[in-house]
Amino acid sequence: STFKMVVHENDPKRKDQNDDPDSIDEKNDSFLDKPFFDPENPNNNDNWFANLVKNDYDTAEALYVGAFLTIMVIVSQELLRIVKYGDMYVPFGGGGGKLF
């Protein structure tokens, strides 16, 4: 069986009725559709990461994911330390290192 969605002509959620470029939805969509990195941009000819993306995409993707996850782990550890130590928190300070 096939599911078909019926859209009424006066439905306020219809995309073609809400094409106001100043609406929050349109601003949000344009922000999310804007690329933040374009390896084909002529300004990126000397960029080693742009060249890696063009020549070996899998390796570039692995490096990007590794760097992103590393940064997120460090940020989450520091946020946990802020919650744990409160006023005694020292940014990027060494812990006790005592496992047992």
PDB file of N, CA and C in Angstrom:
ATOM      1  N   SER A   1       0.839  -1.181   0.000  1.00  0.00           N
ATOM      2  CA  SER A   1       0.000   0.000   0.000  1.00  0.00           C
ATOM      3  C   SER A   1       0.885   1.246   0.000  1.00  0.00           C
ATOM      4  N   THR A   2       0.396   2.281  -0.588  1.00  0.00           N
ATOM      5  CA  THR A   2       1.137   3.532  -0.705  1.00  0.00           C
ATOM      6  C   THR A   2       0.472   4.589   0.158  1.00  0.00           C
ATOM      7  N   PHE A   3       1.295   5.297   0.915  1.00  0.00           N
ATOM      8  CA  PHE A   3       0.805   6.373   1.761  1.00  0.00           C
ATOM      9  C   PHE A   3       0.946   7.685   1.004  1.00  0.00           C
ATOM     10  N   LYS A   4      -0.152   8.405   0.892  1.00  0.00           N
ATOM     11  CA  LYS A   4      -0.121   9.701   0.218  1.00  0.00           C
ATOM     12  C   LYS A   4      -0.531  10.776   1.206  1.00  0.00           C
ATOM     13  N   MET A   5       0.240  11.853   1.205  1.00  0.00           N
ATOM     14  CA  MET A   5      -0.060  12.958   2.102  1.00  0.00           C
ATOM     15  C   MET A   5      -0.895  13.987   1.357  1.00  0.00           C
ATOM     16  N   VAL A   6      -1.971  14.385   1.970  1.00  0.00           N
ATOM     17  CA  VAL A   6      -2.846  15.386   1.375  1.00  0.00           C
ATOM     18  C   VAL A   6      -2.527  16.732   2.021  1.00  0.00           C
ATOM     19  N   VAL A   7      -2.221  17.710   1.189  1.00  0.00           N
ATOM     20  CA  VAL A   7      -1.910  19.053   1.671  1.00  0.00           C
ATOM     21  C   VAL A   7      -3.027  19.972   1.199  1.00  0.00           C
ATOM     22  N   HIS A   8      -3.635  20.641   2.127  1.00  0.00           N
ATOM     23  CA  HIS A   8      -4.695  21.569   1.780  1.00  0.00           C
ATOM     24  C   HIS A   8      -4.079  22.863   1.255  1.00  0.00           C
ATOM     25  N   GLU A   9      -4.798  23.531   0.391  1.00  0.00           N
ATOM     26  CA  GLU A   9      -4.263  24.743  -0.227  1.00  0.00           C
ATOM     27  C   GLU A   9      -4.059  25.870   0.778  1.00  0.00           C
ATOM     28  N   ASN A  10      -4.840  25.923   1.821  1.00  0.00           N
ATOM     29  CA  ASN A  10      -4.723  27.004   2.801  1.00  0.00           C
ATOM     30  C   ASN A  10      -3.903  26.600   4.011  1.00  0.00           C
ATOM     31  N   ASP A  11      -3.180  25.541   3.914  1.00  0.00           N
ATOM     32  CA  ASP A  11      -2.362  25.069   5.032  1.00  0.00           C
ATOM     33  C   ASP A  11      -1.212  26.054   5.260  1.00  0.00           C
ATOM     34  N   PRO A  12      -1.057  26.592   6.482  1.00  0.00           N
ATOM     35  CA  PRO A  12       0.005  27.583   6.730  1.00  0.00           C
ATOM     36  C   PRO A  12       1.405  26.987   6.686  1.00  0.00           C
ATOM     37  N   LYS A  13       1.526  25.675   6.719  1.00  0.00           N
ATOM     38  CA  LYS A  13       2.839  25.044   6.698  1.00  0.00           C
ATOM     39  C   LYS A  13       3.369  24.820   5.286  1.00  0.00           C
ATOM     40  N   ARG A  14       2.586  25.154   4.289  1.00  0.00           N
ATOM     41  CA  ARG A  14       3.046  24.964   2.915  1.00  0.00           C
ATOM     42  C   ARG A  14       4.222  25.872   2.632  1.00  0.00           C
ATOM     43  N   LYS A  15       5.237  25.320   1.997  1.00  0.00           N
ATOM     44  CA  LYS A  15       6.490  26.051   1.751  1.00  0.00           C
ATOM     45  C   LYS A  15       6.281  27.228   0.805  1.00  0.00           C
ATOM     46  N   ASP A  16       5.455  27.063  -0.225  1.00  0.00           N
ATOM     47  CA  ASP A  16       5.322  28.122  -1.217  1.00  0.00           C
ATOM     48  C   ASP A  16       4.546  29.328  -0.693  1.00  0.00           C
ATOM     49  N   GLN A  17       3.843  29.178   0.422  1.00  0.00           N
ATOM     50  CA  GLN A  17       3.132  30.317   0.987  1.00  0.00           C
ATOM     51  C   GLN A  17       4.002  31.102   1.970  1.00  0.00           C
ATOM     52  N   ASN A  18       5.089  30.511   2.428  1.00  0.00           N
ATOM     53  CA  ASN A  18       5.950  31.167   3.414  1.00  0.00           C
ATOM     54  C   ASN A  18       7.316  31.475   2.810  1.00  0.00           C
ATOM     55  N   ASP A  19       7.337  32.167   1.708  1.00  0.00           N
ATOM     56  CA  ASP A  19       8.593  32.484   1.033  1.00  0.00           C
ATOM     57  C   ASP A  19       9.136  33.853   1.414  1.00  0.00           C
ATOM     58  N   ASP A  20       8.761  34.366   2.544  1.00  0.00           N
ATOM     59  CA  ASP A  20       9.264  35.647   3.006  1.00  0.00           C
ATOM     60  C   ASP A  20      10.754  35.500   3.327  1.00  0.00           C
ATOM     61  N   PRO A  21      11.640  36.230   2.634  1.00  0.00           N
ATOM     62  CA  PRO A  21      13.083  36.056   2.863  1.00  0.00           C
ATOM     63  C   PRO A  21      13.532  36.517   4.242  1.00  0.00           C
ATOM     64  N   ASP A  22      12.700  37.289   4.942  1.00  0.00           N
ATOM     65  CA  ASP A  22      13.067  37.769   6.276  1.00  0.00           C
ATOM     66  C   ASP A  22      12.554  36.867   7.389  1.00  0.00           C
ATOM     67  N   SER A  23      11.849  35.785   7.034  1.00  0.00           N
ATOM     68  CA  SER A  23      11.327  34.912   8.074  1.00  0.00           C
ATOM     69  C   SER A  23      12.474  34.118   8.710  1.00  0.00           C
ATOM     70  N   ILE A  24      12.256  33.696   9.920  1.00  0.00           N
ATOM     71  CA  ILE A  24      13.296  32.961  10.642  1.00  0.00           C
ATOM     72  C   ILE A  24      13.583  31.637   9.967  1.00  0.00           C
ATOM     73  N   ASP A  25      12.541  30.981   9.440  1.00  0.00           N
ATOM     74  CA  ASP A  25      12.749  29.710   8.759  1.00  0.00           C
ATOM     75  C   ASP A  25      13.636  29.875   7.527  1.00  0.00           C
ATOM     76  N   GLU A  26      13.404  30.931   6.762  1.00  0.00           N
ATOM     77  CA  GLU A  26      14.209  31.165   5.565  1.00  0.00           C
ATOM     78  C   GLU A  26      15.652  31.508   5.928  1.00  0.00           C
ATOM     79  N   LYS A  27      15.831  32.315   6.977  1.00  0.00           N
ATOM     80  CA  LYS A  27      17.192  32.644   7.422  1.00  0.00           C
ATOM     81  C   LYS A  27      17.913  31.402   7.915  1.00  0.00           C
ATOM     82  N   ASN A  28      17.206  30.556   8.639  1.00  0.00           N
ATOM     83  CA  ASN A  28      17.780  29.323   9.139  1.00  0.00           C
ATOM     84  C   ASN A  28      18.155  28.399   7.984  1.00  0.00           C
ATOM     85  N   ASP A  29      17.267  28.260   7.001  1.00  0.00           N
ATOM     86  CA  ASP A  29      17.546  27.410   5.845  1.00  0.00           C
ATOM     87  C   ASP A  29      18.737  27.927   5.045  1.00  0.00           C
ATOM     88  N   SER A  30      18.811  29.239   4.846  1.00  0.00           N
ATOM     89  CA  SER A  30      19.933  29.781   4.072  1.00  0.00           C
ATOM     90  C   SER A  30      21.244  29.613   4.827  1.00  0.00           C
ATOM     91  N   PHE A  31      21.208  29.734   6.160  1.00  0.00           N
ATOM     92  CA  PHE A  31      22.414  29.521   6.952  1.00  0.00           C
ATOM     93  C   PHE A  31      22.871  28.064   6.872  1.00  0.00           C
ATOM     94  N   LEU A  32      21.938  27.133   6.971  1.00  0.00           N
ATOM     95  CA  LEU A  32      22.296  25.714   6.945  1.00  0.00           C
ATOM     96  C   LEU A  32      22.705  25.245   5.551  1.00  0.00           C
ATOM     97  N   ASP A  33      22.218  25.909   4.503  1.00  0.00           N
ATOM     98  CA  ASP A  33      22.572  25.527   3.134  1.00  0.00           C
ATOM     99  C   ASP A  33      23.905  26.116   2.682  1.00  0.00           C
ATOM    100  N   LYS A  34      24.445  27.069   3.428  1.00  0.00           N
ATOM    101  CA  LYS A  34      25.680  27.738   3.041  1.00  0.00           C
ATOM    102  C   LYS A  34      26.882  26.845   3.381  1.00  0.00           C
ATOM    103  N   PRO A  35      27.711  26.501   2.396  1.00  0.00           N
ATOM    104  CA  PRO A  35      28.882  25.667   2.705  1.00  0.00           C
ATOM    105  C   PRO A  35      29.932  26.474   3.464  1.00  0.00           C
ATOM    106  N   PHE A  36      30.572  25.851   4.441  1.00  0.00           N
ATOM    107  CA  PHE A  36      31.606  26.558   5.200  1.00  0.00           C
ATOM    108  C   PHE A  36      32.999  26.228   4.689  1.00  0.00           C
ATOM    109  N   PHE A  37      33.129  25.198   3.851  1.00  0.00           N
ATOM    110  CA  PHE A  37      34.425  24.840   3.292  1.00  0.00           C
ATOM    111  C   PHE A  37      34.212  24.372   1.863  1.00  0.00           C
ATOM    112  N   ASP A  38      34.879  25.019   0.918  1.00  0.00           N
ATOM    113  CA  ASP A  38      34.770  24.658  -0.483  1.00  0.00           C
ATOM    114  C   ASP A  38      36.169  24.386  -1.026  1.00  0.00           C
ATOM    115  N   PRO A  39      36.529  23.122  -1.222  1.00  0.00           N
ATOM    116  CA  PRO A  39      37.875  22.823  -1.711  1.00  0.00           C
ATOM    117  C   PRO A  39      38.121  23.305  -3.141  1.00  0.00           C
ATOM    118  N   GLU A  40      37.057  23.579  -3.888  1.00  0.00           N
ATOM    119  CA  GLU A  40      37.204  24.046  -5.268  1.00  0.00           C
ATOM    120  C   GLU A  40      37.403  25.556  -5.361  1.00  0.00           C
ATOM    121  N   ASN A  41      37.283  26.263  -4.240  1.00  0.00           N
ATOM    122  CA  ASN A  41      37.468  27.709  -4.224  1.00  0.00           C
ATOM    123  C   ASN A  41      38.926  28.035  -4.588  1.00  0.00           C
ATOM    124  N   PRO A  42      39.158  28.986  -5.487  1.00  0.00           N
ATOM    125  CA  PRO A  42      40.534  29.326  -5.875  1.00  0.00           C
ATOM    126  C   PRO A  42      41.401  29.797  -4.710  1.00  0.00           C
ATOM    127  N   ASN A  43      40.799  30.312  -3.654  1.00  0.00           N
ATOM    128  CA  ASN A  43      41.579  30.731  -2.485  1.00  0.00           C
ATOM    129  C   ASN A  43      42.176  29.556  -1.735  1.00  0.00           C
ATOM    130  N   ASN A  44      41.678  28.356  -1.985  1.00  0.00           N
ATOM    131  CA  ASN A  44      42.141  27.171  -1.274  1.00  0.00           C
ATOM    132  C   ASN A  44      43.171  26.361  -2.060  1.00  0.00           C
ATOM    133  N   ASN A  45      43.776  26.930  -3.099  1.00  0.00           N
ATOM    134  CA  ASN A  45      44.743  26.174  -3.894  1.00  0.00           C
ATOM    135  C   ASN A  45      45.980  25.794  -3.091  1.00  0.00           C
ATOM    136  N   ASP A  46      46.399  26.629  -2.159  1.00  0.00           N
ATOM    137  CA  ASP A  46      47.586  26.343  -1.357  1.00  0.00           C
ATOM    138  C   ASP A  46      47.251  25.677  -0.032  1.00  0.00           C
ATOM    139  N   ASN A  47      45.987  25.388   0.203  1.00  0.00           N
ATOM    140  CA  ASN A  47      45.550  24.782   1.455  1.00  0.00           C
ATOM    141  C   ASN A  47      45.769  23.272   1.378  1.00  0.00           C
ATOM    142  N   TRP A  48      46.560  22.724   2.310  1.00  0.00           N
ATOM    143  CA  TRP A  48      46.880  21.295   2.259  1.00  0.00           C
ATOM    144  C   TRP A  48      45.639  20.443   2.480  1.00  0.00           C
ATOM    145  N   PHE A  49      44.702  20.913   3.316  1.00  0.00           N
ATOM    146  CA  PHE A  49      43.502  20.114   3.570  1.00  0.00           C
ATOM    147  C   PHE A  49      42.577  20.109   2.353  1.00  0.00           C
ATOM    148  N   ALA A  50      42.478  21.237   1.656  1.00  0.00           N
ATOM    149  CA  ALA A  50      41.659  21.288   0.440  1.00  0.00           C
ATOM    150  C   ALA A  50      42.240  20.359  -0.620  1.00  0.00           C
ATOM    151  N   ASN A  51      43.561  20.341  -0.757  1.00  0.00           N
ATOM    152  CA  ASN A  51      44.190  19.423  -1.711  1.00  0.00           C
ATOM    153  C   ASN A  51      43.971  17.973  -1.306  1.00  0.00           C
ATOM    154  N   LEU A  52      44.005  17.696  -0.012  1.00  0.00           N
ATOM    155  CA  LEU A  52      43.760  16.336   0.458  1.00  0.00           C
ATOM    156  C   LEU A  52      42.319  15.919   0.191  1.00  0.00           C
ATOM    157  N   VAL A  53      41.376  16.835   0.373  1.00  0.00           N
ATOM    158  CA  VAL A  53      39.966  16.527   0.096  1.00  0.00           C
ATOM    159  C   VAL A  53      39.785  16.192  -1.379  1.00  0.00           C
ATOM    160  N   LYS A  54      40.437  16.949  -2.252  1.00  0.00           N
ATOM    161  CA  LYS A  54      40.294  16.694  -3.691  1.00  0.00           C
ATOM    162  C   LYS A  54      40.975  15.402  -4.119  1.00  0.00           C
ATOM    163  N   ASN A  55      42.118  15.076  -3.512  1.00  0.00           N
ATOM    164  CA  ASN A  55      42.906  13.931  -3.975  1.00  0.00           C
ATOM    165  C   ASN A  55      42.624  12.640  -3.208  1.00  0.00           C
ATOM    166  N   ASP A  56      42.335  12.729  -1.919  1.00  0.00           N
ATOM    167  CA  ASP A  56      42.106  11.535  -1.096  1.00  0.00           C
ATOM    168  C   ASP A  56      41.037  11.851  -0.067  1.00  0.00           C
ATOM    169  N   TYR A  57      39.792  11.767  -0.501  1.00  0.00           N
ATOM    170  CA  TYR A  57      38.671  12.192   0.333  1.00  0.00           C
ATOM    171  C   TYR A  57      38.545  11.357   1.599  1.00  0.00           C
ATOM    172  N   ASP A  58      38.774  10.045   1.502  1.00  0.00           N
ATOM    173  CA  ASP A  58      38.612   9.179   2.671  1.00  0.00           C
ATOM    174  C   ASP A  58      39.579   9.541   3.795  1.00  0.00           C
ATOM    175  N   THR A  59      40.816   9.821   3.454  1.00  0.00           N
ATOM    176  CA  THR A  59      41.796  10.211   4.464  1.00  0.00           C
ATOM    177  C   THR A  59      41.447  11.573   5.066  1.00  0.00           C
ATOM    178  N   ALA A  60      41.025  12.508   4.234  1.00  0.00           N
ATOM    179  CA  ALA A  60      40.637  13.832   4.728  1.00  0.00           C
ATOM    180  C   ALA A  60      39.436  13.721   5.661  1.00  0.00           C
ATOM    181  N   GLU A  61      38.493  12.874   5.311  1.00  0.00           N
ATOM    182  CA  GLU A  61      37.323  12.686   6.164  1.00  0.00           C
ATOM    183  C   GLU A  61      37.721  12.075   7.505  1.00  0.00           C
ATOM    184  N   ALA A  62      38.626  11.098   7.485  1.00  0.00           N
ATOM    185  CA  ALA A  62      39.088  10.471   8.723  1.00  0.00           C
ATOM    186  C   ALA A  62      39.833  11.480   9.599  1.00  0.00           C
ATOM    187  N   LEU A  63      40.669  12.321   9.007  1.00  0.00           N
ATOM    188  CA  LEU A  63      41.373  13.348   9.774  1.00  0.00           C
ATOM    189  C   LEU A  63      40.408  14.363  10.372  1.00  0.00           C
ATOM    190  N   TYR A  64      39.422  14.774   9.598  1.00  0.00           N
ATOM    191  CA  TYR A  64      38.441  15.743  10.078  1.00  0.00           C
ATOM    192  C   TYR A  64      37.639  15.171  11.244  1.00  0.00           C
ATOM    193  N   VAL A  65      37.163  13.955  11.085  1.00  0.00           N
ATOM    194  CA  VAL A  65      36.370  13.327  12.144  1.00  0.00           C
ATOM    195  C   VAL A  65      37.222  13.119  13.389  1.00  0.00           C
ATOM    196  N   GLY A  66      38.455  12.681  13.213  1.00  0.00           N
ATOM    197  CA  GLY A  66      39.345  12.491  14.359  1.00  0.00           C
ATOM    198  C   GLY A  66      39.603  13.782  15.106  1.00  0.00           C
ATOM    199  N   ALA A  67      39.858  14.861  14.377  1.00  0.00           N
ATOM    200  CA  ALA A  67      40.108  16.158  15.013  1.00  0.00           C
ATOM    201  C   ALA A  67      38.851  16.679  15.699  1.00  0.00           C
ATOM    202  N   PHE A  68      37.713  16.536  15.049  1.00  0.00           N
ATOM    203  CA  PHE A  68      36.452  17.008  15.626  1.00  0.00           C
ATOM    204  C   PHE A  68      36.120  16.255  16.907  1.00  0.00           C
ATOM    205  N   LEU A  69      36.235  14.946  16.876  1.00  0.00           N
ATOM    206  CA  LEU A  69      35.924  14.155  18.072  1.00  0.00           C
ATOM    207  C   LEU A  69      36.912  14.434  19.203  1.00  0.00           C
ATOM    208  N   THR A  70      38.182  14.629  18.870  1.00  0.00           N
ATOM    209  CA  THR A  70      39.175  14.952  19.898  1.00  0.00           C
ATOM    210  C   THR A  70      38.833  16.261  20.593  1.00  0.00           C
ATOM    211  N   ILE A  71      38.491  17.264  19.820  1.00  0.00           N
ATOM    212  CA  ILE A  71      38.121  18.562  20.391  1.00  0.00           C
ATOM    213  C   ILE A  71      36.862  18.434  21.241  1.00  0.00           C
ATOM    214  N   MET A  72      35.874  17.688  20.769  1.00  0.00           N
ATOM    215  CA  MET A  72      34.639  17.524  21.536  1.00  0.00           C
ATOM    216  C   MET A  72      34.867  16.758  22.835  1.00  0.00           C
ATOM    217  N   VAL A  73      35.756  15.762  22.832  1.00  0.00           N
ATOM    218  CA  VAL A  73      36.064  15.028  24.062  1.00  0.00           C
ATOM    219  C   VAL A  73      36.749  15.945  25.067  1.00  0.00           C
ATOM    220  N   ILE A  74      37.698  16.754  24.605  1.00  0.00           N
ATOM    221  CA  ILE A  74      38.397  17.681  25.501  1.00  0.00           C
ATOM    222  C   ILE A  74      37.418  18.697  26.088  1.00  0.00           C
ATOM    223  N   VAL A  75      36.549  19.242  25.256  1.00  0.00           N
ATOM    224  CA  VAL A  75      35.556  20.213  25.741  1.00  0.00           C
ATOM    225  C   VAL A  75      34.627  19.563  26.755  1.00  0.00           C
ATOM    226  N   SER A  76      34.161  18.346  26.467  1.00  0.00           N
ATOM    227  CA  SER A  76      33.244  17.686  27.404  1.00  0.00           C
ATOM    228  C   SER A  76      33.945  17.340  28.714  1.00  0.00           C
ATOM    229  N   GLN A  77      35.215  16.959  28.679  1.00  0.00           N
ATOM    230  CA  GLN A  77      35.953  16.700  29.909  1.00  0.00           C
ATOM    231  C   GLN A  77      36.094  17.965  30.742  1.00  0.00           C
ATOM    232  N   GLU A  78      36.388  19.072  30.096  1.00  0.00           N
ATOM    233  CA  GLU A  78      36.522  20.326  30.832  1.00  0.00           C
ATOM    234  C   GLU A  78      35.184  20.778  31.409  1.00  0.00           C
ATOM    235  N   LEU A  79      34.100  20.585  30.671  1.00  0.00           N
ATOM    236  CA  LEU A  79      32.786  20.935  31.205  1.00  0.00           C
ATOM    237  C   LEU A  79      32.434  20.065  32.406  1.00  0.00           C
ATOM    238  N   LEU A  80      32.781  18.784  32.347  1.00  0.00           N
ATOM    239  CA  LEU A  80      32.549  17.902  33.487  1.00  0.00           C
ATOM    240  C   LEU A  80      33.382  18.338  34.691  1.00  0.00           C
ATOM    241  N   ARG A  81      34.619  18.760  34.448  1.00  0.00           N
ATOM    242  CA  ARG A  81      35.469  19.231  35.544  1.00  0.00           C
ATOM    243  C   ARG A  81      34.915  20.518  36.153  1.00  0.00           C
ATOM    244  N   ILE A  82      34.317  21.381  35.333  1.00  0.00           N
ATOM    245  CA  ILE A  82      33.692  22.597  35.863  1.00  0.00           C
ATOM    246  C   ILE A  82      32.566  22.223  36.822  1.00  0.00           C
ATOM    247  N   VAL A  83      31.749  21.259  36.405  1.00  0.00           N
ATOM    248  CA  VAL A  83      30.627  20.842  37.249  1.00  0.00           C
ATOM    249  C   VAL A  83      31.148  20.150  38.512  1.00  0.00           C
ATOM    250  N   LYS A  84      32.171  19.330  38.371  1.00  0.00           N
ATOM    251  CA  LYS A  84      32.668  18.553  39.509  1.00  0.00           C
ATOM    252  C   LYS A  84      33.376  19.427  40.541  1.00  0.00           C
ATOM    253  N   TYR A  85      34.235  20.342  40.100  1.00  0.00           N
ATOM    254  CA  TYR A  85      35.062  21.108  41.024  1.00  0.00           C
ATOM    255  C   TYR A  85      34.516  22.494  41.356  1.00  0.00           C
ATOM    256  N   GLY A  86      33.587  23.015  40.574  1.00  0.00           N
ATOM    257  CA  GLY A  86      32.964  24.301  40.882  1.00  0.00           C
ATOM    258  C   GLY A  86      33.966  25.434  40.984  1.00  0.00           C
ATOM    259  N   ASP A  87      34.035  26.067  42.157  1.00  0.00           N
ATOM    260  CA  ASP A  87      34.928  27.209  42.367  1.00  0.00           C
ATOM    261  C   ASP A  87      36.395  26.809  42.376  1.00  0.00           C
ATOM    262  N   MET A  88      36.679  25.559  42.613  1.00  0.00           N
ATOM    263  CA  MET A  88      38.065  25.077  42.673  1.00  0.00           C
ATOM    264  C   MET A  88      38.593  24.659  41.301  1.00  0.00           C
ATOM    265  N   TYR A  89      37.826  24.889  40.247  1.00  0.00           N
ATOM    266  CA  TYR A  89      38.197  24.457  38.895  1.00  0.00           C
ATOM    267  C   TYR A  89      39.395  25.251  38.376  1.00  0.00           C
ATOM    268  N   VAL A  90      40.376  24.532  37.847  1.00  0.00           N
ATOM    269  CA  VAL A  90      41.532  25.130  37.195  1.00  0.00           C
ATOM    270  C   VAL A  90      41.515  24.648  35.745  1.00  0.00           C
ATOM    271  N   PRO A  91      41.396  25.563  34.769  1.00  0.00           N
ATOM    272  CA  PRO A  91      41.296  25.143  33.374  1.00  0.00           C
ATOM    273  C   PRO A  91      42.504  24.313  32.929  1.00  0.00           C
ATOM    274  N   PHE A  92      42.240  23.185  32.347  1.00  0.00           N
ATOM    275  CA  PHE A  92      43.234  22.275  31.788  1.00  0.00           C
ATOM    276  C   PHE A  92      44.293  21.876  32.808  1.00  0.00           C
ATOM    277  N   GLY A  93      43.932  21.893  34.048  1.00  0.00           N
ATOM    278  CA  GLY A  93      44.851  21.483  35.109  1.00  0.00           C
ATOM    279  C   GLY A  93      44.913  19.972  35.203  1.00  0.00           C
ATOM    280  N   GLY A  94      46.028  19.490  35.660  1.00  0.00           N
ATOM    281  CA  GLY A  94      46.190  18.056  35.809  1.00  0.00           C
ATOM    282  C   GLY A  94      45.358  17.527  36.966  1.00  0.00           C
ATOM    283  N   GLY A  95      44.804  16.375  36.755  1.00  0.00           N
ATOM    284  CA  GLY A  95      44.023  15.735  37.806  1.00  0.00           C
ATOM    285  C   GLY A  95      44.949  14.950  38.725  1.00  0.00           C
ATOM    286  N   GLY A  96      44.352  14.280  39.687  1.00  0.00           N
ATOM    287  CA  GLY A  96      45.138  13.482  40.615  1.00  0.00           C
ATOM    288  C   GLY A  96      45.781  12.289  39.939  1.00  0.00           C
ATOM    289  N   GLY A  97      45.145  11.753  38.926  1.00  0.00           N
ATOM    290  CA  GLY A  97      45.679  10.618  38.200  1.00  0.00           C
ATOM    291  C   GLY A  97      45.636   9.319  38.986  1.00  0.00           C
ATOM    292  N   LYS A  98      44.839   9.280  40.021  1.00  0.00           N
ATOM    293  CA  LYS A  98      44.725   8.084  40.847  1.00  0.00           C
ATOM    294  C   LYS A  98      43.520   7.283  40.378  1.00  0.00           C
ATOM    295  N   LEU A  99      43.786   6.157  39.767  1.00  0.00           N
ATOM    296  CA  LEU A  99      42.699   5.322  39.281  1.00  0.00           C
ATOM    297  C   LEU A  99      42.089   4.516  40.395  1.00  0.00           C
ATOM    298  N   PHE A 100      42.935   4.030  41.314  1.00  0.00           N
ATOM    299  CA  PHE A 100      42.426   3.200  42.430  1.00  0.00           C
ATOM    300  C   PHE A 100      42.804   3.800  43.743  1.00  0.00           C
TER     301      PHE A 100
END
